[in-house]
Amino acid sequence: MRVNELLAEGYGRLPDLVRGAVEGLSADQLHWAPGPGANSIGWLVWHLTRVQDDHITDLVDGAEQLWVTGGYAARFGLKPQAHDTGYGHTPDQVEGVRPESTEALLEYFDAVYARTRAFIGRLTEDELDKIVDERWDPPVSLAVRLVSILDDDVQHAGQAAYVRGLLPQ
């Protein structure tokens, strides 16, 4: 198995995880949180998608974030700000992420996931050692960044599924 096939396998699990967390939910259910200051299902899926969009876009030469160019922000009650991925959000900012529907979440996720799959499909093993972020010690390689994105996304998809299980009946 080639490395891009392995990465495709890992990332390829995300669509089912995301869909399992959100399909069939109303906008109110997407916005429901289990307690004050807690993350909603909508915020968790928005955030995992924003992180993937932001980080993969940084790796694709000449690309712009789909959040900024794709018209998705308005469907979440937000502005298309490239720097806003949800990282460090206050409870008020979490509260402000309001996807209008499951479809809004899935359309944005699907577009980002398609870009990610295309990027991974072109990778070669020789590219994995390339340093993509020198702000860290040690500097971050492409391989480490891709695993980091996947790890973050899987955790947030699992959190969204957990919150779904807490929804009032």
JSON list of C-alpha atoms in Angstrom, two decimals:
[
{"chain": "A", "resi": 1, "resn": "MET", "atom": "CA", "xyz": [0.00, 0.00, 0.00]},
{"chain": "A", "resi": 2, "resn": "ARG", "atom": "CA", "xyz": [1.32, 3.41, -0.96]},
{"chain": "A", "resi": 3, "resn": "VAL", "atom": "CA", "xyz": [1.32, 6.23, 1.57]},
{"chain": "A", "resi": 4, "resn": "ASN", "atom": "CA", "xyz": [-1.33, 8.25, -0.28]},
{"chain": "A", "resi": 5, "resn": "GLU", "atom": "CA", "xyz": [-3.56, 5.16, -0.29]},
{"chain": "A", "resi": 6, "resn": "LEU", "atom": "CA", "xyz": [-3.08, 4.86, 3.46]},
{"chain": "A", "resi": 7, "resn": "LEU", "atom": "CA", "xyz": [-3.93, 8.53, 3.99]},
{"chain": "A", "resi": 8, "resn": "ALA", "atom": "CA", "xyz": [-6.94, 8.19, 1.68]},
{"chain": "A", "resi": 9, "resn": "GLU", "atom": "CA", "xyz": [-8.14, 5.28, 3.81]},
{"chain": "A", "resi": 10, "resn": "GLY", "atom": "CA", "xyz": [-7.87, 7.35, 6.99]},
{"chain": "A", "resi": 11, "resn": "TYR", "atom": "CA", "xyz": [-9.47, 10.48, 5.58]},
{"chain": "A", "resi": 12, "resn": "GLY", "atom": "CA", "xyz": [-12.03, 8.33, 3.77]},
{"chain": "A", "resi": 13, "resn": "ARG", "atom": "CA", "xyz": [-13.58, 7.39, 7.11]},
{"chain": "A", "resi": 14, "resn": "LEU", "atom": "CA", "xyz": [-14.52, 10.99, 7.88]},
{"chain": "A", "resi": 15, "resn": "PRO", "atom": "CA", "xyz": [-17.59, 11.32, 5.61]},
{"chain": "A", "resi": 16, "resn": "ASP", "atom": "CA", "xyz": [-19.42, 8.47, 7.34]},
{"chain": "A", "resi": 17, "resn": "LEU", "atom": "CA", "xyz": [-18.45, 9.80, 10.77]},
{"chain": "A", "resi": 18, "resn": "VAL", "atom": "CA", "xyz": [-19.64, 13.29, 9.91]},
{"chain": "A", "resi": 19, "resn": "ARG", "atom": "CA", "xyz": [-22.88, 12.09, 8.31]},
{"chain": "A", "resi": 20, "resn": "GLY", "atom": "CA", "xyz": [-23.61, 9.82, 11.24]},
{"chain": "A", "resi": 21, "resn": "ALA", "atom": "CA", "xyz": [-23.34, 12.79, 13.58]},
{"chain": "A", "resi": 22, "resn": "VAL", "atom": "CA", "xyz": [-25.56, 15.20, 11.63]},
{"chain": "A", "resi": 23, "resn": "GLU", "atom": "CA", "xyz": [-27.97, 13.49, 9.23]},
{"chain": "A", "resi": 24, "resn": "GLY", "atom": "CA", "xyz": [-31.61, 14.00, 10.08]},
{"chain": "A", "resi": 25, "resn": "LEU", "atom": "CA", "xyz": [-31.01, 16.77, 12.60]},
{"chain": "A", "resi": 26, "resn": "SER", "atom": "CA", "xyz": [-32.83, 20.09, 12.57]},
{"chain": "A", "resi": 27, "resn": "ALA", "atom": "CA", "xyz": [-31.07, 23.44, 12.80]},
{"chain": "A", "resi": 28, "resn": "ASP", "atom": "CA", "xyz": [-32.11, 23.62, 16.47]},
{"chain": "A", "resi": 29, "resn": "GLN", "atom": "CA", "xyz": [-30.64, 20.19, 17.17]},
{"chain": "A", "resi": 30, "resn": "LEU", "atom": "CA", "xyz": [-27.40, 21.15, 15.41]},
{"chain": "A", "resi": 31, "resn": "HIS", "atom": "CA", "xyz": [-27.21, 24.19, 17.66]},
{"chain": "A", "resi": 32, "resn": "TRP", "atom": "CA", "xyz": [-28.11, 22.40, 20.92]},
{"chain": "A", "resi": 33, "resn": "ALA", "atom": "CA", "xyz": [-25.27, 22.07, 23.44]},
{"chain": "A", "resi": 34, "resn": "PRO", "atom": "CA", "xyz": [-25.22, 19.77, 26.48]},
{"chain": "A", "resi": 35, "resn": "GLY", "atom": "CA", "xyz": [-24.40, 22.63, 28.83]},
{"chain": "A", "resi": 36, "resn": "PRO", "atom": "CA", "xyz": [-23.34, 26.26, 29.07]},
{"chain": "A", "resi": 37, "resn": "GLY", "atom": "CA", "xyz": [-20.12, 26.86, 27.15]},
{"chain": "A", "resi": 38, "resn": "ALA", "atom": "CA", "xyz": [-20.17, 23.38, 25.60]},
{"chain": "A", "resi": 39, "resn": "ASN", "atom": "CA", "xyz": [-19.75, 22.79, 21.88]},
{"chain": "A", "resi": 40, "resn": "SER", "atom": "CA", "xyz": [-22.76, 21.98, 19.74]},
{"chain": "A", "resi": 41, "resn": "ILE", "atom": "CA", "xyz": [-22.83, 19.35, 17.01]},
{"chain": "A", "resi": 42, "resn": "GLY", "atom": "CA", "xyz": [-22.99, 22.10, 14.40]},
{"chain": "A", "resi": 43, "resn": "TRP", "atom": "CA", "xyz": [-19.98, 23.89, 15.85]},
{"chain": "A", "resi": 44, "resn": "LEU", "atom": "CA", "xyz": [-17.94, 20.67, 16.10]},
{"chain": "A", "resi": 45, "resn": "VAL", "atom": "CA", "xyz": [-18.56, 19.67, 12.48]},
{"chain": "A", "resi": 46, "resn": "TRP", "atom": "CA", "xyz": [-18.07, 23.26, 11.26]},
{"chain": "A", "resi": 47, "resn": "HIS", "atom": "CA", "xyz": [-14.78, 23.44, 13.20]},
{"chain": "A", "resi": 48, "resn": "LEU", "atom": "CA", "xyz": [-13.38, 20.13, 11.93]},
{"chain": "A", "resi": 49, "resn": "THR", "atom": "CA", "xyz": [-14.22, 21.22, 8.40]},
{"chain": "A", "resi": 50, "resn": "ARG", "atom": "CA", "xyz": [-12.73, 24.68, 8.90]},
{"chain": "A", "resi": 51, "resn": "VAL", "atom": "CA", "xyz": [-9.48, 23.19, 10.22]},
{"chain": "A", "resi": 52, "resn": "GLN", "atom": "CA", "xyz": [-9.24, 20.82, 7.26]},
{"chain": "A", "resi": 53, "resn": "ASP", "atom": "CA", "xyz": [-10.06, 23.62, 4.81]},
{"chain": "A", "resi": 54, "resn": "ASP", "atom": "CA", "xyz": [-7.50, 25.98, 6.36]},
{"chain": "A", "resi": 55, "resn": "HIS", "atom": "CA", "xyz": [-4.69, 23.48, 6.70]},
{"chain": "A", "resi": 56, "resn": "ILE", "atom": "CA", "xyz": [-5.09, 21.70, 3.37]},
{"chain": "A", "resi": 57, "resn": "THR", "atom": "CA", "xyz": [-5.42, 25.03, 1.56]},
{"chain": "A", "resi": 58, "resn": "ASP", "atom": "CA", "xyz": [-2.05, 26.03, 3.02]},
{"chain": "A", "resi": 59, "resn": "LEU", "atom": "CA", "xyz": [-0.58, 22.96, 1.33]},
{"chain": "A", "resi": 60, "resn": "VAL", "atom": "CA", "xyz": [-2.15, 23.48, -2.12]},
{"chain": "A", "resi": 61, "resn": "ASP", "atom": "CA", "xyz": [-0.21, 25.99, -4.22]},
{"chain": "A", "resi": 62, "resn": "GLY", "atom": "CA", "xyz": [-2.28, 29.03, -5.14]},
{"chain": "A", "resi": 63, "resn": "ALA", "atom": "CA", "xyz": [-5.47, 27.79, -3.50]},
{"chain": "A", "resi": 64, "resn": "GLU", "atom": "CA", "xyz": [-7.88, 29.83, -1.41]},
{"chain": "A", "resi": 65, "resn": "GLN", "atom": "CA", "xyz": [-10.03, 28.46, 1.36]},
{"chain": "A", "resi": 66, "resn": "LEU", "atom": "CA", "xyz": [-13.40, 27.20, 0.20]},
{"chain": "A", "resi": 67, "resn": "TRP", "atom": "CA", "xyz": [-14.89, 28.95, 3.25]},
{"chain": "A", "resi": 68, "resn": "VAL", "atom": "CA", "xyz": [-13.80, 32.27, 1.77]},
{"chain": "A", "resi": 69, "resn": "THR", "atom": "CA", "xyz": [-14.56, 31.61, -1.90]},
{"chain": "A", "resi": 70, "resn": "GLY", "atom": "CA", "xyz": [-17.47, 29.14, -1.77]},
{"chain": "A", "resi": 71, "resn": "GLY", "atom": "CA", "xyz": [-20.25, 31.23, -0.26]},
{"chain": "A", "resi": 72, "resn": "TYR", "atom": "CA", "xyz": [-20.63, 28.94, 2.75]},
{"chain": "A", "resi": 73, "resn": "ALA", "atom": "CA", "xyz": [-20.19, 31.46, 5.57]},
{"chain": "A", "resi": 74, "resn": "ALA", "atom": "CA", "xyz": [-23.59, 33.12, 5.15]},
{"chain": "A", "resi": 75, "resn": "ARG", "atom": "CA", "xyz": [-25.25, 29.73, 5.66]},
{"chain": "A", "resi": 76, "resn": "PHE", "atom": "CA", "xyz": [-23.66, 29.62, 9.11]},
{"chain": "A", "resi": 77, "resn": "GLY", "atom": "CA", "xyz": [-24.47, 33.17, 10.15]},
{"chain": "A", "resi": 78, "resn": "LEU", "atom": "CA", "xyz": [-20.80, 34.12, 9.82]},
{"chain": "A", "resi": 79, "resn": "LYS", "atom": "CA", "xyz": [-18.45, 36.17, 7.70]},
{"chain": "A", "resi": 80, "resn": "PRO", "atom": "CA", "xyz": [-16.01, 34.42, 5.35]},
{"chain": "A", "resi": 81, "resn": "GLN", "atom": "CA", "xyz": [-12.92, 35.16, 7.44]},
{"chain": "A", "resi": 82, "resn": "ALA", "atom": "CA", "xyz": [-9.98, 32.92, 6.59]},
{"chain": "A", "resi": 83, "resn": "HIS", "atom": "CA", "xyz": [-8.47, 33.13, 10.08]},
{"chain": "A", "resi": 84, "resn": "ASP", "atom": "CA", "xyz": [-11.65, 31.97, 11.86]},
{"chain": "A", "resi": 85, "resn": "THR", "atom": "CA", "xyz": [-11.40, 28.20, 12.21]},
{"chain": "A", "resi": 86, "resn": "GLY", "atom": "CA", "xyz": [-12.93, 28.02, 15.67]},
{"chain": "A", "resi": 87, "resn": "TYR", "atom": "CA", "xyz": [-9.59, 27.54, 17.41]},
{"chain": "A", "resi": 88, "resn": "GLY", "atom": "CA", "xyz": [-9.72, 29.49, 20.68]},
{"chain": "A", "resi": 89, "resn": "HIS", "atom": "CA", "xyz": [-13.40, 30.36, 20.31]},
{"chain": "A", "resi": 90, "resn": "THR", "atom": "CA", "xyz": [-15.08, 31.80, 23.38]},
{"chain": "A", "resi": 91, "resn": "PRO", "atom": "CA", "xyz": [-18.47, 30.42, 24.44]},
{"chain": "A", "resi": 92, "resn": "ASP", "atom": "CA", "xyz": [-20.13, 33.42, 22.74]},
{"chain": "A", "resi": 93, "resn": "GLN", "atom": "CA", "xyz": [-18.30, 32.68, 19.49]},
{"chain": "A", "resi": 94, "resn": "VAL", "atom": "CA", "xyz": [-19.30, 29.00, 19.69]},
{"chain": "A", "resi": 95, "resn": "GLU", "atom": "CA", "xyz": [-22.88, 30.14, 20.22]},
{"chain": "A", "resi": 96, "resn": "GLY", "atom": "CA", "xyz": [-22.61, 32.32, 17.10]},
{"chain": "A", "resi": 97, "resn": "VAL", "atom": "CA", "xyz": [-21.93, 29.40, 14.76]},
{"chain": "A", "resi": 98, "resn": "ARG", "atom": "CA", "xyz": [-25.41, 28.52, 13.53]},
{"chain": "A", "resi": 99, "resn": "PRO", "atom": "CA", "xyz": [-25.56, 26.27, 10.48]},
{"chain": "A", "resi": 100, "resn": "GLU", "atom": "CA", "xyz": [-28.89, 26.75, 8.77]},
{"chain": "A", "resi": 101, "resn": "SER", "atom": "CA", "xyz": [-29.22, 23.02, 8.10]},
{"chain": "A", "resi": 102, "resn": "THR", "atom": "CA", "xyz": [-27.54, 19.66, 7.93]},
{"chain": "A", "resi": 103, "resn": "GLU", "atom": "CA", "xyz": [-27.23, 20.26, 4.19]},
{"chain": "A", "resi": 104, "resn": "ALA", "atom": "CA", "xyz": [-25.18, 23.42, 4.80]},
{"chain": "A", "resi": 105, "resn": "LEU", "atom": "CA", "xyz": [-22.73, 21.46, 6.97]},
{"chain": "A", "resi": 106, "resn": "LEU", "atom": "CA", "xyz": [-22.49, 18.55, 4.57]},
{"chain": "A", "resi": 107, "resn": "GLU", "atom": "CA", "xyz": [-22.10, 20.65, 1.43]},
{"chain": "A", "resi": 108, "resn": "TYR", "atom": "CA", "xyz": [-19.19, 22.53, 2.98]},
{"chain": "A", "resi": 109, "resn": "PHE", "atom": "CA", "xyz": [-17.65, 19.35, 4.37]},
{"chain": "A", "resi": 110, "resn": "ASP", "atom": "CA", "xyz": [-18.03, 17.51, 1.05]},
{"chain": "A", "resi": 111, "resn": "ALA", "atom": "CA", "xyz": [-16.33, 20.32, -0.89]},
{"chain": "A", "resi": 112, "resn": "VAL", "atom": "CA", "xyz": [-13.41, 20.44, 1.55]},
{"chain": "A", "resi": 113, "resn": "TYR", "atom": "CA", "xyz": [-13.12, 16.65, 1.63]},
{"chain": "A", "resi": 114, "resn": "ALA", "atom": "CA", "xyz": [-13.04, 16.52, -2.19]},
{"chain": "A", "resi": 115, "resn": "ARG", "atom": "CA", "xyz": [-10.11, 18.96, -2.21]},
{"chain": "A", "resi": 116, "resn": "THR", "atom": "CA", "xyz": [-8.34, 16.93, 0.47]},
{"chain": "A", "resi": 117, "resn": "ARG", "atom": "CA", "xyz": [-8.82, 13.66, -1.45]},
{"chain": "A", "resi": 118, "resn": "ALA", "atom": "CA", "xyz": [-7.48, 15.24, -4.65]},
{"chain": "A", "resi": 119, "resn": "PHE", "atom": "CA", "xyz": [-4.43, 16.58, -2.78]},
{"chain": "A", "resi": 120, "resn": "ILE", "atom": "CA", "xyz": [-3.72, 13.23, -1.11]},
{"chain": "A", "resi": 121, "resn": "GLY", "atom": "CA", "xyz": [-4.18, 11.40, -4.39]},
{"chain": "A", "resi": 122, "resn": "ARG", "atom": "CA", "xyz": [-1.28, 13.33, -5.94]},
{"chain": "A", "resi": 123, "resn": "LEU", "atom": "CA", "xyz": [1.16, 12.85, -3.06]},
{"chain": "A", "resi": 124, "resn": "THR", "atom": "CA", "xyz": [4.37, 10.93, -3.36]},
{"chain": "A", "resi": 125, "resn": "GLU", "atom": "CA", "xyz": [6.42, 9.51, -0.53]},
{"chain": "A", "resi": 126, "resn": "ASP", "atom": "CA", "xyz": [9.26, 11.92, -1.35]},
{"chain": "A", "resi": 127, "resn": "GLU", "atom": "CA", "xyz": [7.02, 14.88, -0.48]},
{"chain": "A", "resi": 128, "resn": "LEU", "atom": "CA", "xyz": [6.16, 13.72, 3.03]},
{"chain": "A", "resi": 129, "resn": "ASP", "atom": "CA", "xyz": [9.40, 14.96, 4.62]},
{"chain": "A", "resi": 130, "resn": "LYS", "atom": "CA", "xyz": [8.93, 18.48, 3.25]},
{"chain": "A", "resi": 131, "resn": "ILE", "atom": "CA", "xyz": [8.75, 21.04, 6.07]},
{"chain": "A", "resi": 132, "resn": "VAL", "atom": "CA", "xyz": [5.45, 22.91, 5.85]},
{"chain": "A", "resi": 133, "resn": "ASP", "atom": "CA", "xyz": [5.53, 24.88, 9.12]},
{"chain": "A", "resi": 134, "resn": "GLU", "atom": "CA", "xyz": [8.66, 26.19, 10.76]},
{"chain": "A", "resi": 135, "resn": "ARG", "atom": "CA", "xyz": [6.83, 27.89, 13.66]},
{"chain": "A", "resi": 136, "resn": "TRP", "atom": "CA", "xyz": [7.14, 24.72, 15.74]},
{"chain": "A", "resi": 137, "resn": "ASP", "atom": "CA", "xyz": [10.12, 22.96, 17.32]},
{"chain": "A", "resi": 138, "resn": "PRO", "atom": "CA", "xyz": [10.70, 20.61, 15.66]},
{"chain": "A", "resi": 139, "resn": "PRO", "atom": "CA", "xyz": [9.39, 22.03, 12.40]},
{"chain": "A", "resi": 140, "resn": "VAL", "atom": "CA", "xyz": [6.29, 20.29, 11.04]},
{"chain": "A", "resi": 141, "resn": "SER", "atom": "CA", "xyz": [6.61, 18.03, 8.01]},
{"chain": "A", "resi": 142, "resn": "LEU", "atom": "CA", "xyz": [3.85, 17.41, 5.49]},
{"chain": "A", "resi": 143, "resn": "ALA", "atom": "CA", "xyz": [3.36, 13.90, 6.88]},
{"chain": "A", "resi": 144, "resn": "VAL", "atom": "CA", "xyz": [2.95, 15.18, 10.43]},
{"chain": "A", "resi": 145, "resn": "ARG", "atom": "CA", "xyz": [0.55, 17.92, 9.32]},
{"chain": "A", "resi": 146, "resn": "LEU", "atom": "CA", "xyz": [-1.66, 15.45, 7.45]},
{"chain": "A", "resi": 147, "resn": "VAL", "atom": "CA", "xyz": [-1.81, 13.10, 10.44]},
{"chain": "A", "resi": 148, "resn": "SER", "atom": "CA", "xyz": [-2.51, 16.05, 12.74]},
{"chain": "A", "resi": 149, "resn": "ILE", "atom": "CA", "xyz": [-5.46, 17.21, 10.60]},
{"chain": "A", "resi": 150, "resn": "LEU", "atom": "CA", "xyz": [-6.88, 13.70, 10.47]},
{"chain": "A", "resi": 151, "resn": "ASP", "atom": "CA", "xyz": [-6.45, 13.20, 14.21]},
{"chain": "A", "resi": 152, "resn": "ASP", "atom": "CA", "xyz": [-8.19, 16.51, 14.99]},
{"chain": "A", "resi": 153, "resn": "ASP", "atom": "CA", "xyz": [-11.05, 15.76, 12.60]},
{"chain": "A", "resi": 154, "resn": "VAL", "atom": "CA", "xyz": [-11.67, 12.25, 13.92]},
{"chain": "A", "resi": 155, "resn": "GLN", "atom": "CA", "xyz": [-11.74, 13.52, 17.50]},
{"chain": "A", "resi": 156, "resn": "HIS", "atom": "CA", "xyz": [-14.25, 16.25, 16.69]},
{"chain": "A", "resi": 157, "resn": "ALA", "atom": "CA", "xyz": [-16.43, 13.88, 14.65]},
{"chain": "A", "resi": 158, "resn": "GLY", "atom": "CA", "xyz": [-16.49, 11.54, 17.65]},
{"chain": "A", "resi": 159, "resn": "GLN", "atom": "CA", "xyz": [-17.39, 14.42, 19.94]},
{"chain": "A", "resi": 160, "resn": "ALA", "atom": "CA", "xyz": [-20.24, 15.40, 17.61]},
{"chain": "A", "resi": 161, "resn": "ALA", "atom": "CA", "xyz": [-21.54, 11.82, 17.66]},
{"chain": "A", "resi": 162, "resn": "TYR", "atom": "CA", "xyz": [-21.37, 11.82, 21.45]},
{"chain": "A", "resi": 163, "resn": "VAL", "atom": "CA", "xyz": [-23.29, 15.10, 21.70]},
{"chain": "A", "resi": 164, "resn": "ARG", "atom": "CA", "xyz": [-25.89, 13.67, 19.30]},
{"chain": "A", "resi": 165, "resn": "GLY", "atom": "CA", "xyz": [-26.40, 10.83, 21.77]},
{"chain": "A", "resi": 166, "resn": "LEU", "atom": "CA", "xyz": [-27.12, 13.39, 24.47]},
{"chain": "A", "resi": 167, "resn": "LEU", "atom": "CA", "xyz": [-29.82, 15.22, 22.47]},
{"chain": "A", "resi": 168, "resn": "PRO", "atom": "CA", "xyz": [-33.11, 15.41, 24.37]},
{"chain": "A", "resi": 169, "resn": "GLN", "atom": "CA", "xyz": [-35.68, 13.02, 22.94]}
]
